[in-house]
Amino acid sequence: MTRTAEPTRPKRRIFADLTPLASVDYRRLWIGGTISWVGQAMTALAISLQVYDITRSSFSVGLVGLFSLVPLVVFGLYGGAIADTVDRRKLGLYSSLGAAALSVALAGAALLDYHRVWFLYAVVALQAVCGALSGPARSAMIPRLLPAEQLPAANALNSVTMTFGTMVGPALGGLIVALGGYQAAYLIDAVTFSAALYAMWRLPSMKPDRADEARGRASVVDGLRFLGTRPNIRMTFFTDMAAMVLAQPKALFPAIAVLWYGGDAKTVGLMVAAIAAGALLGGLFSGWQGRIRRHGLAILLSVAAWGAAMAAFGITRNLWLGLFFLALAGCADTVSMVFRSTMLQAATPDEMRGRLQGVFIVVVAGGPRLGDFLAGTAADLTSPAVAVTGGGLACVLVLCLLALRWRNFARYDARSPQA
């Protein structure tokens, strides 16, 4: 008598699911990305320090972000279209090689005592172009390297990479600049890119699955039209914008540190670190996420948690309680990011993944900047407390309205992904 095999149940995990690392190609890509991300974060801090060293102007340092943002937004869309046209492996390889060459150029200029602000701005802009080209290509590769059920775990591991680099890179960069100068930080960054280059070089060919080769180059407009017909994917962008535009108080941290806590720059650092620490914990303790099938509902709940945590942060005047709410918000943001990325990868056909990943980059890059502007304006017109608490509540309200307008989003099932 034969026995019918019972379907295997996902293992109950507490810590991050490391199953995707069993794939040799993904493992190389993840390790290489982690190492190079730390190097890039080092360089970002070193450039800001060097700009201030040259100009003694905080405004000039602020322009570094602008020179990075504009190419990232503009080329993010076109980078996605290119990723849907060419071999994604080659695109990732060449763009990473370009970023490594820029780090070498920075190191060479520092060694030659060539200290020009315009040169640093130009390098920052070109670095953003390289990032806008490589980002969609790398993200679109992951569904080709792993089965669909491993995508949440892979995106959780990617969140650990980004948070770890954001936390460790600047601290390491400051130490290296202090000990060895700017050239040391830039040279180390160039060396770290070898890990990413090796990972890309060892990948198999990653040409997109295009059934309409006769149409030629992929069109950005076609990607936006496709997005217009896919309400569930659109909702992943809308929910992120609700959080990042309406409930993004980082621009208010300097004022909050003084007015609420009687602190200084160290207090600002604690607030920024609290969000990063919460995000890192969200990635490290992500084992449960692989068992979740209702990804749309998970996104709604996690974004609502972000807004509620920010609203609670706005009404507390105890520093440690405030740091707790910020950490809770960071954790919720990681959960949201994991499921949004997974839905985008699983519910999008391969020939469109690059372009929609390009839209994703634009939203992720532009949303927080717009949120900083909105929070700063609201605080000037009212007060930081009203801006923070009101923004968090507005995020939750808009999220409820979106969920009522597109009810099927909460019913989205990862076992039968529908865009």
Coordinates of C-alpha atoms in Angstrom, one line a residue:
M1 CA 0.0 0.0 0.0
T2 CA 1.5 3.3 -1.1
R3 CA 1.4 6.3 1.1
T4 CA 0.6 9.7 -0.2
A5 CA 3.4 12.1 0.6
E6 CA 2.3 15.0 2.8
P7 CA 3.3 18.5 1.7
T8 CA 6.2 19.7 3.7
R9 CA 5.5 22.6 6.0
P10 CA 7.9 25.6 6.3
K11 CA 10.2 25.3 9.2
R12 CA 9.5 27.5 12.1
R13 CA 12.4 29.9 12.4
I14 CA 13.2 32.8 14.6
F15 CA 16.4 34.0 13.0
A16 CA 16.9 35.0 9.4
D17 CA 16.4 32.1 7.0
L18 CA 19.7 31.3 5.4
T19 CA 18.3 28.8 2.8
P20 CA 19.0 31.1 -0.1
L21 CA 22.7 31.0 0.6
A22 CA 22.7 27.4 -0.4
S23 CA 22.6 28.7 -4.0
V24 CA 26.3 29.3 -4.9
D25 CA 25.4 32.1 -7.3
Y26 CA 23.2 33.9 -4.9
R27 CA 25.7 33.4 -2.0
R28 CA 28.5 35.0 -4.1
L29 CA 26.2 37.9 -5.0
W30 CA 25.1 38.5 -1.4
I31 CA 28.6 38.3 0.1
G32 CA 30.0 40.5 -2.7
G33 CA 27.2 43.0 -2.3
T34 CA 27.6 43.1 1.5
I35 CA 31.3 43.9 1.3
S36 CA 31.0 46.5 -1.5
W37 CA 28.0 48.1 0.3
V38 CA 30.2 48.7 3.4
G39 CA 32.9 50.2 1.1
Q40 CA 30.4 52.5 -0.6
A41 CA 29.1 53.8 2.7
M42 CA 32.7 54.5 3.7
T43 CA 33.2 56.5 0.6
A44 CA 30.0 58.4 1.0
L45 CA 31.1 59.6 4.4
A46 CA 34.6 60.4 3.2
I47 CA 33.3 62.5 0.4
S48 CA 31.1 64.5 2.8
L49 CA 34.1 65.0 5.1
Q50 CA 36.3 66.1 2.2
V51 CA 33.8 68.5 0.9
Y52 CA 33.4 70.2 4.3
D53 CA 37.2 70.2 4.7
I54 CA 37.6 72.1 1.4
T55 CA 34.6 74.5 1.8
R56 CA 33.8 74.7 5.5
S57 CA 30.2 74.9 4.3
S58 CA 27.3 72.7 5.5
F59 CA 25.4 73.9 2.4
S60 CA 28.1 72.5 0.1
V61 CA 27.9 69.1 2.0
G62 CA 24.1 69.2 1.5
L63 CA 24.7 69.5 -2.2
V64 CA 26.4 66.1 -2.2
G65 CA 23.0 64.5 -1.6
L66 CA 21.4 66.5 -4.4
F67 CA 24.1 65.6 -6.9
S68 CA 23.5 61.9 -5.9
L69 CA 19.7 62.1 -6.0
V70 CA 19.0 63.7 -9.4
P71 CA 21.0 61.1 -11.4
L72 CA 19.6 58.3 -9.3
V73 CA 16.0 59.3 -10.1
V74 CA 16.6 60.1 -13.7
F75 CA 18.7 57.1 -14.6
G76 CA 16.7 54.7 -12.3
L77 CA 14.0 54.5 -14.9
Y78 CA 16.3 54.1 -17.9
G79 CA 18.5 51.7 -16.0
G80 CA 15.5 49.5 -15.5
A81 CA 14.7 49.7 -19.3
I82 CA 18.3 48.8 -20.1
A83 CA 18.1 45.8 -17.7
D84 CA 15.1 44.5 -19.7
T85 CA 17.1 44.7 -22.9
V86 CA 20.6 43.5 -22.3
D87 CA 22.3 40.7 -20.4
R88 CA 21.7 41.7 -16.8
R89 CA 24.9 40.0 -15.7
K90 CA 27.0 42.2 -18.1
L91 CA 25.1 45.3 -17.0
G92 CA 25.8 44.6 -13.4
L93 CA 29.4 43.7 -14.1
Y94 CA 30.2 46.8 -16.2
S95 CA 28.3 49.2 -13.8
S96 CA 30.2 47.8 -10.8
L97 CA 33.4 48.1 -12.7
G98 CA 32.6 51.8 -13.4
A99 CA 31.9 52.4 -9.7
A100 CA 35.2 50.8 -8.8
A101 CA 37.0 53.0 -11.3
L102 CA 35.4 56.1 -9.7
S103 CA 36.8 55.0 -6.3
V104 CA 40.2 54.6 -7.9
A105 CA 39.9 58.1 -9.4
L106 CA 39.0 59.5 -6.0
A107 CA 42.0 57.9 -4.4
G108 CA 44.3 59.1 -7.2
A109 CA 43.1 62.7 -6.8
A110 CA 43.6 62.5 -3.0
L111 CA 47.1 61.1 -3.4
L112 CA 47.9 63.9 -5.9
D113 CA 46.5 66.6 -3.5
Y114 CA 43.9 67.5 -6.1
H115 CA 41.1 68.9 -3.9
R116 CA 38.3 70.3 -6.0
V117 CA 34.7 70.3 -5.0
W118 CA 33.4 70.2 -8.5
F119 CA 35.4 67.0 -9.1
L120 CA 33.8 65.4 -6.0
Y121 CA 30.4 66.4 -7.1
A122 CA 31.0 64.9 -10.6
V123 CA 32.2 61.6 -9.1
V124 CA 29.1 61.5 -6.8
A125 CA 26.8 62.0 -9.8
L126 CA 28.6 59.3 -11.8
Q127 CA 28.4 56.9 -8.8
A128 CA 24.7 57.5 -8.7
V129 CA 24.5 56.7 -12.4
C130 CA 26.3 53.4 -11.9
G131 CA 24.0 52.6 -9.0
A132 CA 20.9 53.3 -11.0
L133 CA 22.2 50.9 -13.7
S134 CA 23.3 48.1 -11.4
G135 CA 20.4 48.3 -8.9
P136 CA 17.5 47.1 -11.3
A137 CA 19.8 44.5 -12.9
R138 CA 20.8 43.0 -9.5
S139 CA 17.2 42.9 -8.2
A140 CA 15.9 41.4 -11.4
M141 CA 18.5 38.6 -11.2
I142 CA 17.3 37.2 -7.8
P143 CA 14.1 35.6 -9.1
R144 CA 16.2 33.8 -11.7
L145 CA 18.6 32.5 -9.1
L146 CA 16.1 31.3 -6.4
P147 CA 12.7 29.6 -6.3
A148 CA 9.7 31.9 -5.5
E149 CA 9.3 30.5 -1.9
Q150 CA 12.8 31.7 -1.0
L151 CA 12.4 35.3 -2.2
P152 CA 11.2 36.7 1.2
A153 CA 14.3 35.1 2.9
A154 CA 16.5 36.6 0.2
N155 CA 15.1 40.0 0.5
A156 CA 15.4 39.8 4.3
L157 CA 19.1 39.0 3.8
N158 CA 19.4 41.9 1.4
S159 CA 17.9 44.2 4.1
V160 CA 20.6 43.0 6.5
T161 CA 23.3 43.9 4.0
M162 CA 21.9 47.4 3.5
T163 CA 21.4 48.1 7.2
F164 CA 24.8 46.6 8.2
G165 CA 26.6 48.7 5.6
T166 CA 24.7 51.8 6.6
M167 CA 25.7 51.3 10.3
V168 CA 29.2 50.0 9.9
G169 CA 30.4 51.8 6.8
P170 CA 30.3 55.4 8.1
A171 CA 31.9 54.5 11.4
L172 CA 34.7 52.6 9.6
G173 CA 35.1 55.4 7.1
G174 CA 35.5 58.0 9.8
L175 CA 38.2 55.9 11.5
I176 CA 40.1 55.2 8.3
V177 CA 40.0 58.8 7.2
A178 CA 41.4 59.8 10.6
L179 CA 44.2 57.3 10.5
G180 CA 45.1 57.1 6.8
G181 CA 43.5 60.1 5.0
Y182 CA 40.8 60.2 2.3
Q183 CA 42.9 58.2 -0.1
A184 CA 43.0 55.2 2.2
A185 CA 39.2 55.1 2.4
Y186 CA 38.8 55.4 -1.3
L187 CA 41.4 52.7 -2.0
I188 CA 39.7 50.3 0.4
D189 CA 36.4 51.0 -1.3
A190 CA 37.9 50.2 -4.7
V191 CA 39.3 46.9 -3.3
T192 CA 36.0 45.9 -1.8
F193 CA 34.4 46.2 -5.3
S194 CA 36.5 43.2 -6.3
A195 CA 34.1 41.0 -4.3
A196 CA 31.0 42.3 -6.2
L197 CA 32.9 42.1 -9.5
Y198 CA 33.9 38.5 -8.9
A199 CA 30.3 37.6 -8.0
M200 CA 29.0 39.1 -11.2
W201 CA 31.7 37.6 -13.3
R202 CA 30.8 34.1 -12.1
L203 CA 27.1 34.4 -12.7
P204 CA 25.5 32.7 -15.8
S205 CA 24.1 34.8 -18.6
M206 CA 21.0 36.7 -17.4
K207 CA 19.3 37.8 -20.6
P208 CA 15.7 38.8 -19.9
D209 CA 12.9 36.6 -21.2
R210 CA 11.5 38.8 -23.9
A211 CA 8.9 37.3 -26.2
D212 CA 8.8 40.3 -28.4
E213 CA 12.4 40.7 -29.5
A214 CA 11.2 42.3 -32.7
R215 CA 10.2 45.4 -30.7
G216 CA 13.8 46.2 -30.0
R217 CA 14.9 48.2 -26.9
A218 CA 12.6 48.0 -23.9
S219 CA 10.6 51.2 -23.4
V220 CA 10.3 53.1 -20.1
V221 CA 6.8 54.2 -21.3
D222 CA 5.8 50.6 -21.8
G223 CA 6.9 49.8 -18.3
L224 CA 4.8 52.6 -16.8
R225 CA 1.8 51.5 -18.9
F226 CA 2.2 48.0 -17.6
L227 CA 2.4 49.4 -14.0
G228 CA -0.9 51.2 -14.7
T229 CA -2.6 47.9 -15.3
R230 CA -1.3 46.2 -12.2
P231 CA -3.1 47.5 -9.1
N232 CA -1.3 45.2 -6.6
I233 CA 2.2 46.3 -7.7
R234 CA 1.0 49.9 -7.7
M235 CA -0.1 49.5 -4.2
T236 CA 3.4 48.5 -3.1
F237 CA 4.6 51.9 -4.3
F238 CA 1.7 53.8 -2.8
T239 CA 2.1 52.3 0.6
D240 CA 5.8 53.1 0.6
M241 CA 5.1 56.6 -0.4
A242 CA 2.6 57.0 2.4
A243 CA 5.2 56.0 4.9
M244 CA 8.2 57.9 3.5
V245 CA 6.5 61.1 2.5
L246 CA 4.0 61.6 5.3
A247 CA 5.8 60.0 8.3
Q248 CA 9.5 60.7 7.7
P249 CA 10.8 62.9 10.5
K250 CA 14.6 62.6 10.1
A251 CA 15.0 66.2 9.0
L252 CA 13.5 67.2 12.3
F253 CA 16.0 65.2 14.5
P254 CA 18.4 68.1 15.2
A255 CA 15.5 70.3 16.4
I256 CA 13.9 67.4 18.3
A257 CA 17.2 66.6 20.1
V258 CA 17.4 70.1 21.5
L259 CA 13.8 71.0 22.1
W260 CA 12.5 67.7 23.5
Y261 CA 15.5 66.1 25.1
G262 CA 17.9 69.0 25.7
G263 CA 20.6 67.1 23.8
D264 CA 23.0 67.7 21.0
A265 CA 24.6 66.0 18.0
K266 CA 25.1 62.8 20.0
T267 CA 21.3 62.6 20.6
V268 CA 20.7 63.0 16.9
G269 CA 23.1 60.1 16.3
L270 CA 21.2 58.0 18.8
M271 CA 17.9 58.6 17.0
V272 CA 19.4 57.7 13.6
A273 CA 21.0 54.6 15.1
A274 CA 17.8 53.5 16.7
I275 CA 16.0 53.3 13.4
A276 CA 18.9 51.5 11.9
A277 CA 19.2 49.1 14.8
G278 CA 15.5 48.3 14.5
A279 CA 15.8 47.7 10.8
L280 CA 18.8 45.3 11.4
L281 CA 16.8 43.4 14.1
G282 CA 13.9 43.1 11.6
G283 CA 16.2 41.4 9.2
L284 CA 18.0 39.2 11.7
F285 CA 14.8 37.9 13.2
S286 CA 13.0 37.4 9.9
G287 CA 12.7 33.6 9.9
W288 CA 8.9 33.8 10.4
Q289 CA 8.4 35.8 7.2
G290 CA 8.8 32.7 4.9
R291 CA 5.5 31.3 6.4
I292 CA 3.5 34.3 5.5
R293 CA 1.3 34.0 2.3
R294 CA -0.8 37.2 2.6
H295 CA 1.9 39.6 1.5
G296 CA -0.4 42.5 0.8
L297 CA -1.9 42.3 4.3
A298 CA 1.6 42.1 5.8
I299 CA 2.6 45.3 3.9
L300 CA -0.5 47.1 5.2
L301 CA 0.1 46.1 8.8
S302 CA 3.8 46.9 8.8
V303 CA 3.4 50.3 7.2
A304 CA 0.6 51.0 9.7
A305 CA 3.0 50.0 12.4
W306 CA 5.6 52.5 11.0
G307 CA 3.1 55.3 11.1
A308 CA 1.8 54.4 14.5
A309 CA 5.3 54.2 15.9
M310 CA 6.2 57.6 14.5
A311 CA 3.0 59.1 15.9
A312 CA 3.9 57.7 19.4
F313 CA 7.4 59.0 19.0
G314 CA 5.9 62.5 18.5
I315 CA 4.1 62.5 21.8
T316 CA 6.8 61.1 24.1
R317 CA 9.4 63.3 25.8
N318 CA 11.4 60.5 27.3
L319 CA 14.5 59.8 25.2
W320 CA 14.7 56.1 25.8
L321 CA 11.0 55.6 25.1
G322 CA 11.4 57.7 22.0
L323 CA 14.4 55.5 20.8
F324 CA 12.2 52.4 21.4
F325 CA 9.5 53.8 19.1
L326 CA 12.1 54.7 16.4
A327 CA 13.5 51.2 16.6
L328 CA 10.0 49.7 16.3
A329 CA 9.5 51.9 13.2
G330 CA 12.8 50.7 11.7
C331 CA 11.8 47.1 12.3
A332 CA 8.4 47.6 10.6
D333 CA 10.1 49.3 7.7
T334 CA 12.3 46.2 7.1
V335 CA 9.2 43.9 7.2
S336 CA 7.4 46.2 4.7
M337 CA 10.5 46.3 2.4
V338 CA 10.9 42.5 2.4
F339 CA 7.3 41.8 1.3
R340 CA 7.2 44.8 -1.1
S341 CA 10.3 43.6 -2.9
T342 CA 9.1 40.0 -2.9
M343 CA 5.7 40.9 -4.4
L344 CA 7.4 43.1 -7.0
Q345 CA 9.8 40.2 -8.0
A346 CA 7.2 37.4 -8.0
A347 CA 4.2 39.2 -9.6
T348 CA 6.1 40.9 -12.4
P349 CA 7.0 39.0 -15.6
D350 CA 10.7 38.7 -16.2
E351 CA 10.7 41.0 -19.2
M352 CA 9.3 43.8 -17.1
R353 CA 11.3 43.3 -13.9
G354 CA 14.1 45.7 -14.7
R355 CA 11.8 48.6 -15.5
L356 CA 9.7 48.1 -12.4
Q357 CA 12.8 47.8 -10.3
G358 CA 13.8 51.2 -11.8
V359 CA 10.5 52.7 -10.6
F360 CA 11.2 51.1 -7.2
I361 CA 14.6 52.9 -7.0
V362 CA 13.0 56.2 -7.9
V363 CA 10.3 55.8 -5.2
V364 CA 12.9 54.7 -2.5
A365 CA 15.3 57.5 -3.4
G366 CA 12.8 60.3 -3.9
G367 CA 10.2 59.5 -1.2
P368 CA 12.4 60.2 1.9
R369 CA 13.7 63.4 0.4
L370 CA 10.2 64.7 -0.3
G371 CA 9.2 63.5 3.2
D372 CA 12.1 65.6 4.7
F373 CA 10.8 68.7 2.8
L374 CA 7.2 68.1 4.0
A375 CA 8.2 67.5 7.6
G376 CA 10.4 70.6 7.7
T377 CA 7.7 72.7 6.2
A378 CA 5.0 71.4 8.6
A379 CA 7.3 71.9 11.6
D380 CA 8.0 75.5 10.6
L381 CA 4.2 76.2 10.1
T382 CA 3.2 74.4 13.4
S383 CA 5.7 72.6 15.6
P384 CA 7.9 69.5 15.4
A385 CA 5.4 67.6 17.6
V386 CA 2.5 68.4 15.3
A387 CA 4.6 67.5 12.2
V388 CA 5.8 64.1 13.6
T389 CA 2.6 62.9 15.3
G390 CA 0.4 64.4 12.5
G391 CA 2.5 62.8 9.9
G392 CA 2.3 59.4 11.5
L393 CA -1.5 59.6 11.9
A394 CA -1.8 60.8 8.3
C395 CA 0.2 57.8 7.1
V396 CA -2.2 55.4 8.9
L397 CA -5.2 57.3 7.5
V398 CA -4.0 57.3 3.9
L399 CA -3.1 53.6 4.3
C400 CA -6.7 52.8 5.4
L401 CA -8.1 54.8 2.4
L402 CA -5.8 52.9 0.0
A403 CA -6.8 49.6 1.5
L404 CA -10.5 50.4 1.1
R405 CA -9.9 51.6 -2.5
W406 CA -8.0 48.5 -3.6
R407 CA -9.4 45.7 -1.4
N408 CA -7.8 42.9 -3.3
F409 CA -4.4 44.0 -2.2
A410 CA -5.0 42.6 1.3
R411 CA -6.1 39.3 -0.3
Y412 CA -3.0 38.9 -2.3
D413 CA -1.7 35.3 -1.9
A414 CA 2.0 34.5 -2.6
R415 CA 1.0 31.0 -3.8
S416 CA -0.7 32.5 -6.8
P417 CA 0.8 36.0 -7.3
Q418 CA -1.3 38.4 -9.3
A419 CA 0.0 41.8 -10.2

